[in-house]
Amino acid sequence: MAAFTLAASGDHWFSALALGVTLLKCLLIPTYHSTDFEVHRNWLAITHSLPISQWYYEATSEWTLDYPPFFAWFEYALSHIAKYFDQEMLNIHNLNYFSSRTLLFQRFSVILTDALFFYAVHECCKCIDGKKTSKELTEKPKFILSVLLLWNFGLLIVDHIHFQYNGFLSGLMLLSIARLFQKRHMEGAFLFAVLLHFKHIYLYVAPAYGIYLLRSYCFTASKPDGTVRWDSFSFVRVISLGLIVFLVSALSLGPFIALNQMPQVFSRLFPFKRGLCHAYWAPNFWALYNALDKALSVIGLELKFLDPNQIPRASMTSGLVQQFQHTVLPSVSPLATLICTLIAILPSVFCLWFKPQGPRGFLRCLVLCALSSFMFGWHVHEKAILLAILPMSILSVEKAGDATIFLILTTTGHYSLFPLLFTAPELPIKILLMLLFTVYSISSLKTLFRKEKPLFNWMETVYLLGLGPLEVCCEFIFPLTSWKLKYPFIPLLLTSVYCAVGITYAWARLYVSVLTGCFVSKTKKQ
Amino acid sequence: MENWYWMTLVVLIGLTVRWTVSLNPYSGAGKPPMFGDYEAQRHWQEITFNLPVKDWYFNSSDNNLQYWGLDYPPLTAYHSLLCAYVAEFINPDWVALHTSRGYESQAHKLFMRTTVLVADLFIYIPAVLLYCYSLKEISPKRKMAVALCILLYPGLILIDYGHFQDIYNSVSLGFALWGVLGVSYDWDLLGSLAFCLALNYKQMELYHSLPFFCFLLGKCFKKVTFKIACTVLASFLLCWLPFFTEREHALQVLRRLFPVDRGLFEDKVANIWCSVNVFLKIKEILPRHIQLAISFCLTFLSLLPACIKLTLQPSSKGFRFTLVSCALSFFLFSFQVHEKSILLVSLPVCLVLNEIPFMSTWFLLVSTFSMLPLLLKDELLMPSVVTVMAFLVVCVTSFPLCESTSEEQLQLTPFAVSVRRRLPGFTFLPRIIQYLFLSSVITMVLLTILSVTLNPPQKLPDLFSVLVCSVSCINFIFFLVYFNIVIVWDSKNGRNRKKIK
């Protein structure tokens, strides 16, 4: 639909790509959907049939509303279309209600709201410099970037199989990034503020936005060596930015402040009662930490350093329960993860402040923020990796070094999404789509940077190729072995630890490249 | 290197679409007592696995031929047997004699769908890739585009992965395609072997047999060879070996394969007989042997010009066009045609996609549309619409369809030139074809919308399916005329070119 309107602008190939992926999404309608399907149906029912004062109190279903108000309003708007499809899905007490019309409505709501994502991708493609543009269409960075974003494997399976609304939310983020690239800072800030009130997970990247807008927009000039000129501070700009953020927040949270419900809203938005890791460990630092703890405890038991009676029971079935108790290493509290995250984010933010490198520097900082929070955050979902992968795509088509990091990050990040789809009919789909995206991303970026040195060294090649045997072991061989009943968590554990290695590596490499870029250019100038 | 990765992407897209379509319901799902084609295939696995070869085609207490009796040639039976061994390994209940009738479960559906995908992956897809790879005088990108279009042809995907036809079309068509490949590139022995396999998998491949015969005969006039005859005989003998023990046995198999007593046509099919039947009840007016004679004569007459041409001037291009026109003649005029047999015409049309993209795309759309009543019955509306649109998008992006309607690109130049000798003002042909295309597409869209949204009047419950069939039939007749014109005038074109050179 959006594709048709874009067709008018003369980008024939872009509309073909968008239309193609839309049709693929339509084909995915009958696939498996997770409990998130019921979550969103329940939210439709809550917002449709209850007054606003009840939204954050309603608890008939266990899937209570835990997104910020704009998302609730979004569901409210959807529910007014939903009633023409099936009135029954809007009843709060119809728990786990399902009908084919409900399915069609919910799936199409995701597919159609992706129009915003298409538009954002279209805008992002305008921001890349096409200096070394090849004549061949399929070798143009623009074309490659639009395929990487539009046909992103993660978005396809998380949104259109697993069921979530990441498409239009990522669209908002990409659009605000594109606006910052186009020097339309106010619009970018506005879009990001709106996005924050749709889904608060984007708080992870807020530091990058805050510092960038302050440094490069509120200070209108820099000294020749790149440091800030304090006298160039523009009060008008700060106030207008502040006003925008304030107005958006007031619009979103205002009604709840008026109703005096803020503590309740916040307790829903930030549920710290959940465990350090999700049932399936997201492939981050804590997965490595848990695995190390596990290994140490096993070694300890073998060598009789530990007393078997003192080991908590739950840790024996780790990976299946939410609460993971560490046996050897110290347990981790939410505050500790918060401090770790802040420490991990700080260097990149400092870099953005002391050595601003335009919107590209900002984008790097944003990716680093997203990745660092993914690495050290409390109760991180594996899906949160998309937050880093999508903006990283823009960087990947501009520099060979970034392309390498992007490919490692995407391939491992996408592979770590595999446990989301555990049903047999979806097994071929996820493997085929993953291969499709991986083969395309690797070979197209290789073609794009063929004049430079090879993208991967032997270690990285071996690591990435290792994903193949890992998949075969986890999903084809393991279910046939006798360990399936005794240690059912092993495939998940292997997957998350293996992917954690790759993601940590990508994070470290990106950090090194940002920091060296920061210091080298500084010393050069001096 | 670069071509290699484009080819991988094309295959992956093809496979993804196939598998996603296969998640939809199949024919006869949960509809006892007869179920549908899906149950037929499962039943054959049960029969071939549990009964000795000599009982496969005979009615017995263990093999009720009224309940989806085996009515395809031996190779299909062997394939069923092979699948049955795998099924038995996974779950013996799936192929247990008698008790497994109407067996349905998620796991079994998954198994059946996988057998189709595996057969497709090993026979049809490699043939398509090799065919596109060996196309001459076009860029690698264009080759990949042709491959993608062929692999995304909705008709085959919907019938094999959605409807689940009792016979794996991808196997028979895949073998036929290997045959075409072999014969066109002068590996005649491989070609005739592959085609014999196709013929022994599905007797409807006879639709393609005449062009093969004529093409090989035409070649043999130049250099006499008996190897081909030997290959054909040997491969037939090998396939039929278990059935040659008794004369009666072989005859029974043949009787099962060509059920003449089932009538001129069944259900609604977009051929001449079904369309004429609207005005004139041929089935009741004429006795059966006259029906048979008429249909035989008409078929023979309609394919004669193309076949003679091919025998006299065998060329790879002429061969492919003759395949189209012969298969189409069979589909339109012959006895006992199924609506799904249009796939046998679609395959050769896919092969000329590169030469006449406009007409091929049009034909492939009509052919998918002609199966609409069947697809609606199986609740496959959504995947049908989506795959058709995907096919159209790919075709439009790969070939500039709108600009390829000139006489030259429609391969009609020699025809138009010869008409202009008599009728100098004859320059409006491309315009006419464009209008025809538009009206055809509009009719198809309207009819689809009508048959989905409206309930037919009670007196005429089959109104929409008859309309769909008649409209498709008119389109097909037009295509038959078009292809015959192209074939008959093609040689003159060749001579003209030689003169110019």
PDB file of C-alpha atoms in Angstrom, chain A residues 74-314:
ATOM      1  CA  PHE A  74      -2.400   2.914  19.455  1.00  0.00           C
ATOM      2  CA  GLU A  75      -4.208  -0.245  20.576  1.00  0.00           C
ATOM      3  CA  TYR A  76      -7.253   1.893  21.322  1.00  0.00           C
ATOM      4  CA  ALA A  77      -7.247   3.192  17.762  1.00  0.00           C
ATOM      5  CA  LEU A  78      -6.788  -0.314  16.375  1.00  0.00           C
ATOM      6  CA  SER A  79      -9.640  -1.626  18.473  1.00  0.00           C
ATOM      7  CA  HIS A  80     -12.033   0.655  16.654  1.00  0.00           C
ATOM      8  CA  ILE A  81     -11.171  -1.106  13.422  1.00  0.00           C
ATOM      9  CA  ALA A  82     -11.073  -4.484  15.131  1.00  0.00           C
ATOM     10  CA  LYS A  83     -14.743  -4.287  16.065  1.00  0.00           C
ATOM     11  CA  TYR A  84     -15.665  -4.585  12.399  1.00  0.00           C
ATOM     12  CA  PHE A  85     -13.713  -7.831  12.182  1.00  0.00           C
ATOM     13  CA  ASP A  86     -14.757  -9.643  15.327  1.00  0.00           C
ATOM     14  CA  GLN A  87     -16.449  -8.025  18.302  1.00  0.00           C
ATOM     15  CA  GLU A  88     -15.575 -10.966  20.529  1.00  0.00           C
ATOM     16  CA  MET A  89     -11.842 -10.284  20.570  1.00  0.00           C
ATOM     17  CA  LEU A  90     -12.557  -7.021  22.402  1.00  0.00           C
ATOM     18  CA  ASN A  91     -14.009  -8.745  25.444  1.00  0.00           C
ATOM     19  CA  ILE A  92     -11.609  -8.694  28.418  1.00  0.00           C
ATOM     20  CA  HIS A  93     -12.913 -11.955  29.818  1.00  0.00           C
ATOM     21  CA  ASN A  94     -12.435 -13.877  26.564  1.00  0.00           C
ATOM     22  CA  LEU A  95      -9.006 -15.077  27.596  1.00  0.00           C
ATOM     23  CA  ASN A  96      -7.011 -16.783  24.836  1.00  0.00           C
ATOM     24  CA  TYR A  97      -9.781 -15.975  22.392  1.00  0.00           C
ATOM     25  CA  PHE A  98      -8.983 -16.983  18.844  1.00  0.00           C
ATOM     26  CA  SER A  99     -10.784 -16.840  15.534  1.00  0.00           C
ATOM     27  CA  SER A 100      -9.603 -16.670  11.958  1.00  0.00           C
ATOM     28  CA  ARG A 101     -10.885 -13.102  11.693  1.00  0.00           C
ATOM     29  CA  THR A 102      -8.935 -12.116  14.797  1.00  0.00           C
ATOM     30  CA  LEU A 103      -5.851 -13.653  13.255  1.00  0.00           C
ATOM     31  CA  LEU A 104      -6.361 -11.781   9.988  1.00  0.00           C
ATOM     32  CA  PHE A 105      -6.965  -8.503  11.759  1.00  0.00           C
ATOM     33  CA  GLN A 106      -3.962  -8.754  14.039  1.00  0.00           C
ATOM     34  CA  ARG A 107      -1.602  -9.930  11.318  1.00  0.00           C
ATOM     35  CA  PHE A 108      -2.747  -7.236   8.908  1.00  0.00           C
ATOM     36  CA  SER A 109      -2.426  -4.570  11.581  1.00  0.00           C
ATOM     37  CA  VAL A 110       1.275  -5.438  11.767  1.00  0.00           C
ATOM     38  CA  ILE A 111       1.675  -5.662   8.003  1.00  0.00           C
ATOM     39  CA  LEU A 112      -0.048  -2.348   7.335  1.00  0.00           C
ATOM     40  CA  THR A 113       1.668  -0.377  10.086  1.00  0.00           C
ATOM     41  CA  ASP A 114       4.937  -1.452   8.487  1.00  0.00           C
ATOM     42  CA  ALA A 115       4.170   1.211   5.883  1.00  0.00           C
ATOM     43  CA  LEU A 116       5.837   3.668   8.270  1.00  0.00           C
ATOM     44  CA  PHE A 117       8.904   1.444   8.324  1.00  0.00           C
ATOM     45  CA  PHE A 118       9.031   1.433   4.503  1.00  0.00           C
ATOM     46  CA  TYR A 119       8.873   5.214   4.450  1.00  0.00           C
ATOM     47  CA  ALA A 120      11.621   5.446   7.053  1.00  0.00           C
ATOM     48  CA  VAL A 121      13.850   3.103   5.060  1.00  0.00           C
ATOM     49  CA  HIS A 122      13.202   5.183   1.979  1.00  0.00           C
ATOM     50  CA  GLU A 123      14.313   8.290   3.864  1.00  0.00           C
ATOM     51  CA  CYS A 124      17.375   6.525   5.278  1.00  0.00           C
ATOM     52  CA  CYS A 125      18.471   5.526   1.787  1.00  0.00           C
ATOM     53  CA  LYS A 126      18.658   9.187   0.860  1.00  0.00           C
ATOM     54  CA  CYS A 127      21.165   9.799   3.666  1.00  0.00           C
ATOM     55  CA  ILE A 128      23.936   7.567   2.367  1.00  0.00           C
ATOM     56  CA  ASP A 129      26.617   9.173   0.290  1.00  0.00           C
ATOM     57  CA  GLY A 130      26.745   7.558  -3.117  1.00  0.00           C
ATOM     58  CA  LYS A 131      30.271   8.645  -4.030  1.00  0.00           C
ATOM     59  CA  LYS A 132      31.491   5.312  -5.323  1.00  0.00           C
ATOM     60  CA  THR A 133      28.230   4.352  -6.885  1.00  0.00           C
ATOM     61  CA  SER A 134      28.442   1.509  -9.329  1.00  0.00           C
ATOM     62  CA  LYS A 135      26.408   1.461 -12.500  1.00  0.00           C
ATOM     63  CA  GLU A 136      24.829  -1.853 -11.627  1.00  0.00           C
ATOM     64  CA  LEU A 137      21.678  -1.258  -9.598  1.00  0.00           C
ATOM     65  CA  THR A 138      22.197  -4.266  -7.358  1.00  0.00           C
ATOM     66  CA  GLU A 139      25.644  -2.991  -6.369  1.00  0.00           C
ATOM     67  CA  LYS A 140      24.482   0.437  -5.249  1.00  0.00           C
ATOM     68  CA  PRO A 141      24.726   1.023  -1.477  1.00  0.00           C
ATOM     69  CA  LYS A 142      21.165   2.359  -1.537  1.00  0.00           C
ATOM     70  CA  PHE A 143      19.802  -0.846  -2.969  1.00  0.00           C
ATOM     71  CA  ILE A 144      21.778  -3.016  -0.572  1.00  0.00           C
ATOM     72  CA  LEU A 145      20.698  -0.952   2.421  1.00  0.00           C
ATOM     73  CA  SER A 146      17.039  -1.147   1.496  1.00  0.00           C
ATOM     74  CA  VAL A 147      17.206  -4.921   1.123  1.00  0.00           C
ATOM     75  CA  LEU A 148      19.065  -5.236   4.429  1.00  0.00           C
ATOM     76  CA  LEU A 149      16.409  -3.208   6.205  1.00  0.00           C
ATOM     77  CA  LEU A 150      13.220  -4.203   4.395  1.00  0.00           C
ATOM     78  CA  TRP A 151      13.985  -7.902   4.286  1.00  0.00           C
ATOM     79  CA  ASN A 152      15.548  -7.989   7.745  1.00  0.00           C
ATOM     80  CA  PHE A 153      15.255 -11.533   9.021  1.00  0.00           C
ATOM     81  CA  GLY A 154      14.814 -10.523  12.650  1.00  0.00           C
ATOM     82  CA  LEU A 155      11.924  -8.188  11.968  1.00  0.00           C
ATOM     83  CA  LEU A 156      10.259 -10.768   9.731  1.00  0.00           C
ATOM     84  CA  ILE A 157      10.247 -13.525  12.285  1.00  0.00           C
ATOM     85  CA  VAL A 158       9.693 -11.430  15.395  1.00  0.00           C
ATOM     86  CA  ASP A 159       6.867  -9.371  13.908  1.00  0.00           C
ATOM     87  CA  HIS A 160       5.224 -11.599  11.387  1.00  0.00           C
ATOM     88  CA  ILE A 161       5.627 -15.028  12.919  1.00  0.00           C
ATOM     89  CA  HIS A 162       6.244 -14.541  16.637  1.00  0.00           C
ATOM     90  CA  PHE A 163       3.971 -11.475  16.597  1.00  0.00           C
ATOM     91  CA  GLN A 164       4.984  -8.024  17.793  1.00  0.00           C
ATOM     92  CA  TYR A 165       4.798  -4.477  16.490  1.00  0.00           C
ATOM     93  CA  ASN A 166       8.516  -3.752  16.085  1.00  0.00           C
ATOM     94  CA  GLY A 167       8.132  -2.735  12.449  1.00  0.00           C
ATOM     95  CA  PHE A 168       6.569   0.651  12.849  1.00  0.00           C
ATOM     96  CA  LEU A 169       8.487   1.331  16.072  1.00  0.00           C
ATOM     97  CA  SER A 170      11.785   0.692  14.290  1.00  0.00           C
ATOM     98  CA  GLY A 171      10.360   2.831  11.512  1.00  0.00           C
ATOM     99  CA  LEU A 172       9.970   5.716  13.959  1.00  0.00           C
ATOM    100  CA  MET A 173      13.549   5.264  15.149  1.00  0.00           C
ATOM    101  CA  LEU A 174      15.011   5.084  11.637  1.00  0.00           C
ATOM    102  CA  LEU A 175      12.933   8.064  10.600  1.00  0.00           C
ATOM    103  CA  SER A 176      14.211  10.136  13.491  1.00  0.00           C
ATOM    104  CA  ILE A 177      17.779   9.083  12.626  1.00  0.00           C
ATOM    105  CA  ALA A 178      17.167  10.069   9.019  1.00  0.00           C
ATOM    106  CA  ARG A 179      15.850  13.457  10.145  1.00  0.00           C
ATOM    107  CA  LEU A 180      19.004  14.053  12.196  1.00  0.00           C
ATOM    108  CA  PHE A 181      21.057  13.170   9.104  1.00  0.00           C
ATOM    109  CA  GLN A 182      19.012  15.682   7.136  1.00  0.00           C
ATOM    110  CA  LYS A 183      19.724  18.365   9.806  1.00  0.00           C
ATOM    111  CA  ARG A 184      16.046  18.507  10.745  1.00  0.00           C
ATOM    112  CA  HIS A 185      16.922  18.163  14.438  1.00  0.00           C
ATOM    113  CA  MET A 186      13.621  19.322  15.901  1.00  0.00           C
ATOM    114  CA  GLU A 187      11.690  16.731  13.911  1.00  0.00           C
ATOM    115  CA  GLY A 188      14.166  14.032  14.882  1.00  0.00           C
ATOM    116  CA  ALA A 189      13.847  14.920  18.556  1.00  0.00           C
ATOM    117  CA  PHE A 190      10.080  14.982  18.309  1.00  0.00           C
ATOM    118  CA  LEU A 191       9.928  11.564  16.647  1.00  0.00           C
ATOM    119  CA  PHE A 192      12.245  10.078  19.237  1.00  0.00           C
ATOM    120  CA  ALA A 193      10.194  11.523  22.098  1.00  0.00           C
ATOM    121  CA  VAL A 194       7.084  10.001  20.570  1.00  0.00           C
ATOM    122  CA  LEU A 195       8.893   6.691  20.126  1.00  0.00           C
ATOM    123  CA  LEU A 196       9.916   6.667  23.799  1.00  0.00           C
ATOM    124  CA  HIS A 197       6.291   6.929  24.766  1.00  0.00           C
ATOM    125  CA  PHE A 198       5.408   4.042  22.470  1.00  0.00           C
ATOM    126  CA  LYS A 199       7.937   1.618  23.857  1.00  0.00           C
ATOM    127  CA  HIS A 200      10.268   2.528  26.691  1.00  0.00           C
ATOM    128  CA  ILE A 201      12.947   0.024  25.670  1.00  0.00           C
ATOM    129  CA  TYR A 202      14.252   2.833  23.474  1.00  0.00           C
ATOM    130  CA  LEU A 203      15.457   4.540  26.672  1.00  0.00           C
ATOM    131  CA  TYR A 204      18.579   2.468  26.048  1.00  0.00           C
ATOM    132  CA  VAL A 205      19.574   4.731  23.187  1.00  0.00           C
ATOM    133  CA  ALA A 206      18.330   7.974  24.754  1.00  0.00           C
ATOM    134  CA  PRO A 207      21.830   8.990  25.983  1.00  0.00           C
ATOM    135  CA  ALA A 208      23.052   9.114  22.412  1.00  0.00           C
ATOM    136  CA  TYR A 209      20.181  11.350  21.373  1.00  0.00           C
ATOM    137  CA  GLY A 210      20.522  13.593  24.416  1.00  0.00           C
ATOM    138  CA  ILE A 211      24.222  14.185  24.082  1.00  0.00           C
ATOM    139  CA  TYR A 212      24.171  14.536  20.314  1.00  0.00           C
ATOM    140  CA  LEU A 213      21.366  17.091  20.302  1.00  0.00           C
ATOM    141  CA  LEU A 214      22.976  19.028  23.120  1.00  0.00           C
ATOM    142  CA  ARG A 215      26.458  19.007  21.643  1.00  0.00           C
ATOM    143  CA  SER A 216      25.794  19.398  17.943  1.00  0.00           C
ATOM    144  CA  TYR A 217      22.543  21.288  17.922  1.00  0.00           C
ATOM    145  CA  CYS A 218      22.454  23.417  21.056  1.00  0.00           C
ATOM    146  CA  PHE A 219      26.106  24.415  20.654  1.00  0.00           C
ATOM    147  CA  THR A 220      26.188  25.979  17.236  1.00  0.00           C
ATOM    148  CA  ALA A 221      29.967  25.989  16.783  1.00  0.00           C
ATOM    149  CA  SER A 222      33.116  24.124  17.778  1.00  0.00           C
ATOM    150  CA  LYS A 223      36.703  25.196  18.213  1.00  0.00           C
ATOM    151  CA  PRO A 224      39.064  24.163  15.402  1.00  0.00           C
ATOM    152  CA  ASP A 225      40.335  21.189  17.447  1.00  0.00           C
ATOM    153  CA  GLY A 226      36.795  19.902  17.860  1.00  0.00           C
ATOM    154  CA  THR A 227      36.245  20.868  21.487  1.00  0.00           C
ATOM    155  CA  VAL A 228      33.158  22.707  22.515  1.00  0.00           C
ATOM    156  CA  ARG A 229      32.878  26.503  22.327  1.00  0.00           C
ATOM    157  CA  TRP A 230      30.910  27.413  25.396  1.00  0.00           C
ATOM    158  CA  ASP A 231      29.947  30.817  24.095  1.00  0.00           C
ATOM    159  CA  SER A 232      28.110  29.322  21.096  1.00  0.00           C
ATOM    160  CA  PHE A 233      25.366  27.953  23.327  1.00  0.00           C
ATOM    161  CA  SER A 234      21.919  28.686  21.945  1.00  0.00           C
ATOM    162  CA  PHE A 235      19.226  29.081  24.579  1.00  0.00           C
ATOM    163  CA  VAL A 236      16.455  29.195  22.015  1.00  0.00           C
ATOM    164  CA  ARG A 237      17.366  25.772  20.733  1.00  0.00           C
ATOM    165  CA  VAL A 238      17.565  24.218  24.186  1.00  0.00           C
ATOM    166  CA  ILE A 239      14.239  25.662  25.157  1.00  0.00           C
ATOM    167  CA  SER A 240      12.518  24.566  21.974  1.00  0.00           C
ATOM    168  CA  LEU A 241      13.946  21.045  22.330  1.00  0.00           C
ATOM    169  CA  GLY A 242      12.868  20.960  25.966  1.00  0.00           C
ATOM    170  CA  LEU A 243       9.453  22.183  24.995  1.00  0.00           C
ATOM    171  CA  ILE A 244       9.017  19.452  22.432  1.00  0.00           C
ATOM    172  CA  VAL A 245      10.009  16.714  24.847  1.00  0.00           C
ATOM    173  CA  PHE A 246       7.878  18.241  27.583  1.00  0.00           C
ATOM    174  CA  LEU A 247       4.797  18.558  25.376  1.00  0.00           C
ATOM    175  CA  VAL A 248       5.051  15.009  24.090  1.00  0.00           C
ATOM    176  CA  SER A 249       5.492  13.673  27.620  1.00  0.00           C
ATOM    177  CA  ALA A 250       2.636  15.781  28.891  1.00  0.00           C
ATOM    178  CA  LEU A 251       0.382  14.461  26.168  1.00  0.00           C
ATOM    179  CA  SER A 252       1.337  10.904  26.998  1.00  0.00           C
ATOM    180  CA  LEU A 253       1.612  10.917  30.777  1.00  0.00           C
ATOM    181  CA  GLY A 254      -0.580  13.937  31.554  1.00  0.00           C
ATOM    182  CA  PRO A 255      -3.844  12.038  32.012  1.00  0.00           C
ATOM    183  CA  PHE A 256      -2.175   9.618  34.387  1.00  0.00           C
ATOM    184  CA  ILE A 257      -0.574  12.401  36.399  1.00  0.00           C
ATOM    185  CA  ALA A 258      -3.979  14.019  36.638  1.00  0.00           C
ATOM    186  CA  LEU A 259      -5.428  10.722  37.846  1.00  0.00           C
ATOM    187  CA  ASN A 260      -2.524  10.384  40.277  1.00  0.00           C
ATOM    188  CA  GLN A 261      -1.593   6.989  38.839  1.00  0.00           C
ATOM    189  CA  MET A 262       2.070   7.551  38.073  1.00  0.00           C
ATOM    190  CA  PRO A 263       3.480   5.056  40.630  1.00  0.00           C
ATOM    191  CA  GLN A 264       1.194   2.346  39.244  1.00  0.00           C
ATOM    192  CA  VAL A 265       2.142   3.150  35.636  1.00  0.00           C
ATOM    193  CA  PHE A 266       5.832   3.026  36.507  1.00  0.00           C
ATOM    194  CA  SER A 267       5.531  -0.225  38.398  1.00  0.00           C
ATOM    195  CA  ARG A 268       3.982  -1.732  35.279  1.00  0.00           C
ATOM    196  CA  LEU A 269       6.586  -0.279  32.931  1.00  0.00           C
ATOM    197  CA  PHE A 270       9.628  -1.347  34.942  1.00  0.00           C
ATOM    198  CA  PRO A 271       8.984  -4.778  36.470  1.00  0.00           C
ATOM    199  CA  PHE A 272      12.215  -5.358  38.351  1.00  0.00           C
ATOM    200  CA  LYS A 273      10.771  -8.418  39.984  1.00  0.00           C
ATOM    201  CA  ARG A 274      11.724 -10.506  36.988  1.00  0.00           C
ATOM    202  CA  GLY A 275      15.013 -12.375  36.970  1.00  0.00           C
ATOM    203  CA  LEU A 276      18.430 -11.378  35.665  1.00  0.00           C
ATOM    204  CA  CYS A 277      17.937 -13.366  32.520  1.00  0.00           C
ATOM    205  CA  HIS A 278      14.912 -14.365  30.542  1.00  0.00           C
ATOM    206  CA  ALA A 279      13.950 -18.060  30.523  1.00  0.00           C
ATOM    207  CA  TYR A 280      16.110 -18.366  27.455  1.00  0.00           C
ATOM    208  CA  TRP A 281      19.290 -16.412  28.164  1.00  0.00           C
ATOM    209  CA  ALA A 282      19.730 -13.567  25.756  1.00  0.00           C
ATOM    210  CA  PRO A 283      23.219 -13.933  24.297  1.00  0.00           C
ATOM    211  CA  ASN A 284      24.894 -11.215  26.368  1.00  0.00           C
ATOM    212  CA  PHE A 285      27.520 -10.828  29.055  1.00  0.00           C
ATOM    213  CA  TRP A 286      25.323 -12.447  31.700  1.00  0.00           C
ATOM    214  CA  ALA A 287      24.870 -15.559  29.582  1.00  0.00           C
ATOM    215  CA  LEU A 288      28.655 -15.930  29.608  1.00  0.00           C
ATOM    216  CA  TYR A 289      28.695 -15.152  33.331  1.00  0.00           C
ATOM    217  CA  ASN A 290      26.031 -17.773  34.068  1.00  0.00           C
ATOM    218  CA  ALA A 291      27.786 -20.321  31.895  1.00  0.00           C
ATOM    219  CA  LEU A 292      31.074 -19.666  33.674  1.00  0.00           C
ATOM    220  CA  ASP A 293      29.332 -20.095  37.010  1.00  0.00           C
ATOM    221  CA  LYS A 294      27.819 -23.327  35.824  1.00  0.00           C
ATOM    222  CA  ALA A 295      31.149 -24.612  34.555  1.00  0.00           C
ATOM    223  CA  LEU A 296      32.897 -23.662  37.786  1.00  0.00           C
ATOM    224  CA  SER A 297      30.277 -25.382  39.892  1.00  0.00           C
ATOM    225  CA  VAL A 298      30.542 -28.552  37.822  1.00  0.00           C
ATOM    226  CA  ILE A 299      34.330 -28.476  38.100  1.00  0.00           C
ATOM    227  CA  GLY A 300      34.039 -27.707  41.780  1.00  0.00           C
ATOM    228  CA  LEU A 301      31.786 -30.693  42.335  1.00  0.00           C
ATOM    229  CA  GLU A 302      34.107 -32.948  40.388  1.00  0.00           C
ATOM    230  CA  LEU A 303      37.156 -31.845  42.362  1.00  0.00           C
ATOM    231  CA  LYS A 304      35.195 -31.851  45.648  1.00  0.00           C
ATOM    232  CA  PHE A 305      35.733 -28.119  46.360  1.00  0.00           C
ATOM    233  CA  LEU A 306      31.996 -27.661  46.738  1.00  0.00           C
ATOM    234  CA  ASP A 307      29.548 -29.452  48.965  1.00  0.00           C
ATOM    235  CA  PRO A 308      26.677 -30.860  46.843  1.00  0.00           C
ATOM    236  CA  ASN A 309      24.197 -30.236  49.654  1.00  0.00           C
ATOM    237  CA  GLN A 310      24.844 -26.519  49.695  1.00  0.00           C
ATOM    238  CA  ILE A 311      24.074 -26.041  46.021  1.00  0.00           C
ATOM    239  CA  PRO A 312      20.603 -24.614  45.475  1.00  0.00           C
ATOM    240  CA  ARG A 313      18.245 -26.976  43.686  1.00  0.00           C
ATOM    241  CA  ALA A 314      17.074 -24.544  41.048  1.00  0.00           C
TER     242      ALA A 314
END
